[in-house]
CSV table of C-alpha atoms in Angstrom, one decimal:
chain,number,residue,atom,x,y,z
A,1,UNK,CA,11.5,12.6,-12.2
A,2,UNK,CA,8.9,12.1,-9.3
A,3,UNK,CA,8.8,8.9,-9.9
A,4,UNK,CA,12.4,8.4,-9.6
A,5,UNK,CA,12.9,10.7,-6.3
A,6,UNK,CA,9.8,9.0,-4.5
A,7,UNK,CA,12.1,5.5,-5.3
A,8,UNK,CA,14.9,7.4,-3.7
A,9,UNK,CA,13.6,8.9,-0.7
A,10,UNK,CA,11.6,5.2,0.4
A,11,UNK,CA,15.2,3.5,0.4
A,12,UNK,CA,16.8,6.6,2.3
A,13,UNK,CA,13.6,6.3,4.8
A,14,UNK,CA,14.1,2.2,5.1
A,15,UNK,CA,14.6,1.2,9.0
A,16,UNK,CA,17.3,-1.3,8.2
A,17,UNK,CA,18.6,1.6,6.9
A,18,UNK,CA,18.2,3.9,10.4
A,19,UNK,CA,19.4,0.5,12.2
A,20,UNK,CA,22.8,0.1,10.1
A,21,UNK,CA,24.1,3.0,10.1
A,22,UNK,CA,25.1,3.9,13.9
A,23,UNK,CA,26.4,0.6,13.6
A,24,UNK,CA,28.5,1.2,10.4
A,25,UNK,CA,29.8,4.8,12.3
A,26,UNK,CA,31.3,2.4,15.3
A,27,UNK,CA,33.9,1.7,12.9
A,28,UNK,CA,34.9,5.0,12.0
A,29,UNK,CA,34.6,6.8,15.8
A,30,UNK,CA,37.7,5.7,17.9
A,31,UNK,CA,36.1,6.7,21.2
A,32,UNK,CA,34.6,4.7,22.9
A,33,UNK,CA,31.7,6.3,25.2
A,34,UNK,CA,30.4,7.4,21.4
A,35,UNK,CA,30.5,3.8,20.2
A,36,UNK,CA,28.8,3.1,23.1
A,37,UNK,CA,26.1,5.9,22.2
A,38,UNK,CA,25.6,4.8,18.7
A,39,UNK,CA,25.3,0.8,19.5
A,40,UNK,CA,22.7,1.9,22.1
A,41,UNK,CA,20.8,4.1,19.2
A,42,UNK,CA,20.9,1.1,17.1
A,43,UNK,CA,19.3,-1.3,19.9
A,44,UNK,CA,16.4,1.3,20.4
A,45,UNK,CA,15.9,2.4,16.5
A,46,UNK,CA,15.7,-1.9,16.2
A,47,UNK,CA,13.2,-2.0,19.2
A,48,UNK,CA,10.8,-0.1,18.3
A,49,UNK,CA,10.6,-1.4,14.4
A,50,UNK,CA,10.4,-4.3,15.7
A,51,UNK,CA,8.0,-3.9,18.4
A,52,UNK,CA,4.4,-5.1,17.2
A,53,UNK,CA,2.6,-2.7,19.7
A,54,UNK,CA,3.8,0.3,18.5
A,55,UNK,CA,4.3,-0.9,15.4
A,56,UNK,CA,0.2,-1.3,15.5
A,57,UNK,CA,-0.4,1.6,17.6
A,58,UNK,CA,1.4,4.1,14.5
A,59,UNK,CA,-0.5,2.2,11.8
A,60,UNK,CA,-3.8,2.8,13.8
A,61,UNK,CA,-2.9,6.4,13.7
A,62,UNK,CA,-2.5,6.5,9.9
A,63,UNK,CA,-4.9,4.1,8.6
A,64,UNK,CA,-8.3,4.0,7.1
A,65,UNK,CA,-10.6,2.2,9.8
A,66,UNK,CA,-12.3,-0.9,8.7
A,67,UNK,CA,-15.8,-0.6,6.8
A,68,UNK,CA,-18.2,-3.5,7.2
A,69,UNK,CA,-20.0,-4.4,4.1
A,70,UNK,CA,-23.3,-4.6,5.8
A,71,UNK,CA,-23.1,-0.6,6.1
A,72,UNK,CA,-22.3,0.0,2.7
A,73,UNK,CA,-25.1,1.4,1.2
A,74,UNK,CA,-26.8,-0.4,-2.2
A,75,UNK,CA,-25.1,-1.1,-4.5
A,76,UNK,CA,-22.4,0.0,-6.1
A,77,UNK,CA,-21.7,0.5,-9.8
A,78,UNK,CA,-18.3,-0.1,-9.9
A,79,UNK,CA,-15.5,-1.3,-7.9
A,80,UNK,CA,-11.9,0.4,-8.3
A,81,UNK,CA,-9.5,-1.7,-7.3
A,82,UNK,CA,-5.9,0.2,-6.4
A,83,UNK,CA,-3.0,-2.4,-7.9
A,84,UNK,CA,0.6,-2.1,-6.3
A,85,UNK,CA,2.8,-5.6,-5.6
A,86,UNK,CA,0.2,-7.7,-5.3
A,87,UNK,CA,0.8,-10.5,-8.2
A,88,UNK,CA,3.5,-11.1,-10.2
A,89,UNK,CA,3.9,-14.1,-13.3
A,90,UNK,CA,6.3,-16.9,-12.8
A,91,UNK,CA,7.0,-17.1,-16.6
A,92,UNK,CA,9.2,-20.4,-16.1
A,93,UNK,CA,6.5,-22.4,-14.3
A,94,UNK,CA,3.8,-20.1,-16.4
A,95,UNK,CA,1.8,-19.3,-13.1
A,96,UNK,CA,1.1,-16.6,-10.5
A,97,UNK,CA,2.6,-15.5,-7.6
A,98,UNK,CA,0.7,-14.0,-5.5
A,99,UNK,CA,2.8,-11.8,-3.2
A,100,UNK,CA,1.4,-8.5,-0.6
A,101,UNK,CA,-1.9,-6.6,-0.7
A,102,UNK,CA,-3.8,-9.2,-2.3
A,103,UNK,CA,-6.9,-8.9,0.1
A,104,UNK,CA,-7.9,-5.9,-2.1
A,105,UNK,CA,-8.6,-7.8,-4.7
A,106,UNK,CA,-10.1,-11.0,-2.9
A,107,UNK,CA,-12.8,-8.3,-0.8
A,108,UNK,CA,-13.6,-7.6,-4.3
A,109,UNK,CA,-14.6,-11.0,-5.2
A,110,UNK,CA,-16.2,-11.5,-2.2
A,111,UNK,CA,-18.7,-7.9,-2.6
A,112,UNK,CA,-19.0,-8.9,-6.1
A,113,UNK,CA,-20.8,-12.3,-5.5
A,114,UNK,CA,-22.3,-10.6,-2.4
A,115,UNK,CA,-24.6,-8.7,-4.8
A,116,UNK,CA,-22.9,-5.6,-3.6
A,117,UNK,CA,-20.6,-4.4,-7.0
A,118,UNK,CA,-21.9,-4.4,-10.8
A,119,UNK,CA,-18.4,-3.6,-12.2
A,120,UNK,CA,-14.9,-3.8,-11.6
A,121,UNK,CA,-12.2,-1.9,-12.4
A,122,UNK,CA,-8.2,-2.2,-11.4
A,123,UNK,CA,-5.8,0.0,-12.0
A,124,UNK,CA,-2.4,-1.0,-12.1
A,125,UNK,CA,0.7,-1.2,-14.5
A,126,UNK,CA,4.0,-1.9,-14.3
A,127,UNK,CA,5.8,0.5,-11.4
A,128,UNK,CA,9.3,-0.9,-11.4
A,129,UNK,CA,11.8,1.7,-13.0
A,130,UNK,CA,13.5,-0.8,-15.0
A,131,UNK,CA,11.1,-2.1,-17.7
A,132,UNK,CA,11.9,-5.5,-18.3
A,133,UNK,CA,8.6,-6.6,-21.0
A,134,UNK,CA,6.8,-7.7,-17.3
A,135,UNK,CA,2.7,-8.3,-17.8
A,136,UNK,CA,0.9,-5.3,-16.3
A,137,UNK,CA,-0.3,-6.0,-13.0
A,138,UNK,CA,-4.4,-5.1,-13.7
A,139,UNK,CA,-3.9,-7.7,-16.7
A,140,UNK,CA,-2.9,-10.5,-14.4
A,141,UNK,CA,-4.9,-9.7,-12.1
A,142,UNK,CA,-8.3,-9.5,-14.5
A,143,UNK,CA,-6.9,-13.1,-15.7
A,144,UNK,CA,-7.4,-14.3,-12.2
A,145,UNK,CA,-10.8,-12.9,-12.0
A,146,UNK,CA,-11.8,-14.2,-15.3
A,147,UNK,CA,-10.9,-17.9,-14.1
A,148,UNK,CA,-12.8,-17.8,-11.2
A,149,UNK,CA,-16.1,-17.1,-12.8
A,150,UNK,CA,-16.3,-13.2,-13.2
A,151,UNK,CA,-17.9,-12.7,-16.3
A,152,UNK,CA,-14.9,-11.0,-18.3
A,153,UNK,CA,-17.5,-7.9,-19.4
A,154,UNK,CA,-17.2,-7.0,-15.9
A,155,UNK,CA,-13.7,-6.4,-15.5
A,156,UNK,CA,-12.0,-3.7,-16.8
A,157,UNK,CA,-8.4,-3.4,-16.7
A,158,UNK,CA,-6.7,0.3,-16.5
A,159,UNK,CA,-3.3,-0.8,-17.3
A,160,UNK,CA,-0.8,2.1,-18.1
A,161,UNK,CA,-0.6,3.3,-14.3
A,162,UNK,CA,2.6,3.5,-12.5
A,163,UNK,CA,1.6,5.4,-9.2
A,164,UNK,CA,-0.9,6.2,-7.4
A,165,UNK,CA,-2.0,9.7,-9.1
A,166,UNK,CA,-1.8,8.1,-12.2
A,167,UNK,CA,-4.0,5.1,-10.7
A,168,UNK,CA,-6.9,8.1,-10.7
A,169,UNK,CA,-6.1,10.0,-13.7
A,170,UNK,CA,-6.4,6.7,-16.0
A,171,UNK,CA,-9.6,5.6,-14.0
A,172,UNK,CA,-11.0,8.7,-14.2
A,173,UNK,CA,-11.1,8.4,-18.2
A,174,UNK,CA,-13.0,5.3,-17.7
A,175,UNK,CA,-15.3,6.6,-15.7
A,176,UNK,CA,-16.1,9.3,-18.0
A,177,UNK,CA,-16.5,7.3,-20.3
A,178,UNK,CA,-18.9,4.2,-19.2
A,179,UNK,CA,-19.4,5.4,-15.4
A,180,UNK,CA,-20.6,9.2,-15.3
A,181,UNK,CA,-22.1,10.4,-12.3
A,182,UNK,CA,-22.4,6.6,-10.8
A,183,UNK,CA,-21.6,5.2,-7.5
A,184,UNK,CA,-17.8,4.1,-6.8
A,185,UNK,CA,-16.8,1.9,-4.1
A,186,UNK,CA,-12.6,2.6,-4.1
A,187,UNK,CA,-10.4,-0.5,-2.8
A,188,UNK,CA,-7.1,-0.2,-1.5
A,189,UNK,CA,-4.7,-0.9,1.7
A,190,UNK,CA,-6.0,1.1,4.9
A,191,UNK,CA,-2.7,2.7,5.0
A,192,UNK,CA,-2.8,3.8,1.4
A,193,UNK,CA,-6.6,4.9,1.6
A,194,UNK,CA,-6.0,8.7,2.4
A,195,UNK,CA,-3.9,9.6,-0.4
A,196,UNK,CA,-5.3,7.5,-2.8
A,197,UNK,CA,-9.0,9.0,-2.1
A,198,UNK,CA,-7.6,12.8,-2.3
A,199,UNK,CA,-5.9,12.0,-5.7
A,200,UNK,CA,-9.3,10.6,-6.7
A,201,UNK,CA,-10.8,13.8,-5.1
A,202,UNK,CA,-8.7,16.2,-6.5
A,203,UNK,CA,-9.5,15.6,-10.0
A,204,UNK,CA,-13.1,15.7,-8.7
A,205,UNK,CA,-14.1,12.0,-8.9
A,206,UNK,CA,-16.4,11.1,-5.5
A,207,UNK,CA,-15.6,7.7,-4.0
A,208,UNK,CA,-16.7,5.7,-0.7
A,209,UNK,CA,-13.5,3.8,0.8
A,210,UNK,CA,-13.2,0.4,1.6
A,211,UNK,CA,-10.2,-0.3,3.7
A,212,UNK,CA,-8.7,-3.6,2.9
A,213,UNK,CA,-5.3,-5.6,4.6
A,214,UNK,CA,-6.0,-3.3,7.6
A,215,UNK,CA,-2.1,-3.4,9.6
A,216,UNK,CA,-4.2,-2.7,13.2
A,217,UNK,CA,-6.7,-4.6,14.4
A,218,UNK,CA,-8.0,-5.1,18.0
A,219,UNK,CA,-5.4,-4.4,20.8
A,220,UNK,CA,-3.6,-7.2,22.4
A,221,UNK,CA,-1.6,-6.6,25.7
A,222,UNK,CA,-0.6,-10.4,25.9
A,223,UNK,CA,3.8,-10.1,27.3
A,224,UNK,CA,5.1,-11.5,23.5
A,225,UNK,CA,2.8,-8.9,21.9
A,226,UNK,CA,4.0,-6.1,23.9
A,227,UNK,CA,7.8,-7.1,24.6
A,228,UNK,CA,9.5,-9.6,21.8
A,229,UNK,CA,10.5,-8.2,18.7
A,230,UNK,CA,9.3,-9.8,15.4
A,231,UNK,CA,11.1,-8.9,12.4
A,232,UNK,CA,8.4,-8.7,9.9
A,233,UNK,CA,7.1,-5.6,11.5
A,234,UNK,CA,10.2,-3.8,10.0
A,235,UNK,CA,8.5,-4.6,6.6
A,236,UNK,CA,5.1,-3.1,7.9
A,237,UNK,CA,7.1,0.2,9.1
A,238,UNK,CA,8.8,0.1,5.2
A,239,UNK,CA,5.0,0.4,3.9
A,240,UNK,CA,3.9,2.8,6.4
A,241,UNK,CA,7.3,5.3,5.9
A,242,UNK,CA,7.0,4.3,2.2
A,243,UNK,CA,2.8,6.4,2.4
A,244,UNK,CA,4.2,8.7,4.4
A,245,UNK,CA,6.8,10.1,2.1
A,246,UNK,CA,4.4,9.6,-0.9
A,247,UNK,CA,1.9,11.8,0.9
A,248,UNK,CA,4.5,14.5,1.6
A,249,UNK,CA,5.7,14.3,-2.0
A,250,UNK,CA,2.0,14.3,-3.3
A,251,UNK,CA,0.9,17.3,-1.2
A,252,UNK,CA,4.0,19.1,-2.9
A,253,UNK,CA,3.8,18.2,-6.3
A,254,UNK,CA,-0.1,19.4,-5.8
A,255,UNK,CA,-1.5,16.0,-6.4
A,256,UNK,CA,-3.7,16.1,-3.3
């Protein structure tokens, strides 16, 4: 059922969503100063989604800040890597798309041959609500990192995960099992690092973040930055709303 609702809720919250509907109340309100109102309320909910600065400036609020890998300290056991829309398989053309997010898996790569992971684990299955026989995401992903030269005894692939408390629960069992009381370097977005590192630590499993596909970076004031709206910052805004509902629903349900 939670899985369900959170599905809900993240296409109630959509901002195309907050943008269309003054629009669609135009045609049923016969005056006019209020169609005026409502056009007006549309024009500024579509400014500021669309707005890269503030767009930024929220997501720098809310993220996890960026970690460079020369502070990390040793080495690491093992590398959990958070799935979530990252790959998908074309099974026509028998290949993989690689689609949002994917940075968390290619800063795992890159720590791996930097001598600074042993293991890797990712956790990740299939979180659509219709099941249509679609290869769990860790799987595909562990493929990838099999072809380019990981040896395949160090990846492990947590596959039955739909969300992101399950994400922890499932790893947590591997842990137990082959990674008791060792050091674990946890990879996800920056926006999706604060809930995913209380899940981890609310079933009492100790991680050290590393922020990847950070949304902010350093400020720019240049006039296109600050004034001309881009549309693919409604899709950042999606993701952000998207964490922030999930939060609120996992602080509820007692998951963090």
């Amino acid at each position: 059922m939670f899985f369900f609702i959170s599905k809900i809720l993240s296409f109630l919250f959509n901002p195309i969503i907050w943008i269309v509907i003054p629009i669609l109340l135009c045609y049923k309100i016969k005056n006019d100063n209020y169609k005026k109102v409502l056009y007006s309320i549309s024009v500024f909910i579509a400014f500021i989604f669309t707005n890269s600065f503030i767009t930024e400036e929220f997501a720098r609020l809310w993220e996890t800040p960026a970690v460079n890998e020369k502070t990390l300290q040793g080495k690491y056991d093992v590398a959990v890597i958070l799935g979530g829309g990252m790959v998908s398989y074309d099974k026509t053309n028998d290949k993989l798309i690689f689609t949002k997010s994917t940075d968390r898996f290619i800063q795992a790569m890159h720590l791996y041959a930097a001598g600074k992971i042993d293991k890797i684990i990712i956790s990740g299955g299939n979180s659509t609500i219709i099941k249509n026989g679609q290869v769990p995401e860790a799987d595909l992903i562990k493929m990838f990192l099999v072809e380019q030269c990981i040896p395949d005894s160090c990846v492990i692939s947590e596959n039955k995960s739909k969300n992101t408390y399950e994400n922890a629960i499932y790893t947590k069992e591997i842990l137990n099992k082959q990674f008791k009381n060792k050091k674990i370097l946890l990879l996800s977005s920056a926006y999706h690092l604060k809930r995913a590192k209380r899940c981890f630590e609310k079933i009492g499993v100790e991680v050290t973040c590393f922020p990847c596909d950070q949304i902010s970076g350093p400020r720019h004031y240049e006039i296109e930055h600050l004034i001309i709206p881009r549309a693919d910052n409604i899709e950042v805004w999606d993701r952000l709303i998207h964490e922030w509902v999930g939060y609120i629903m996992y602080k509820f349900s007692g998951y963090i």
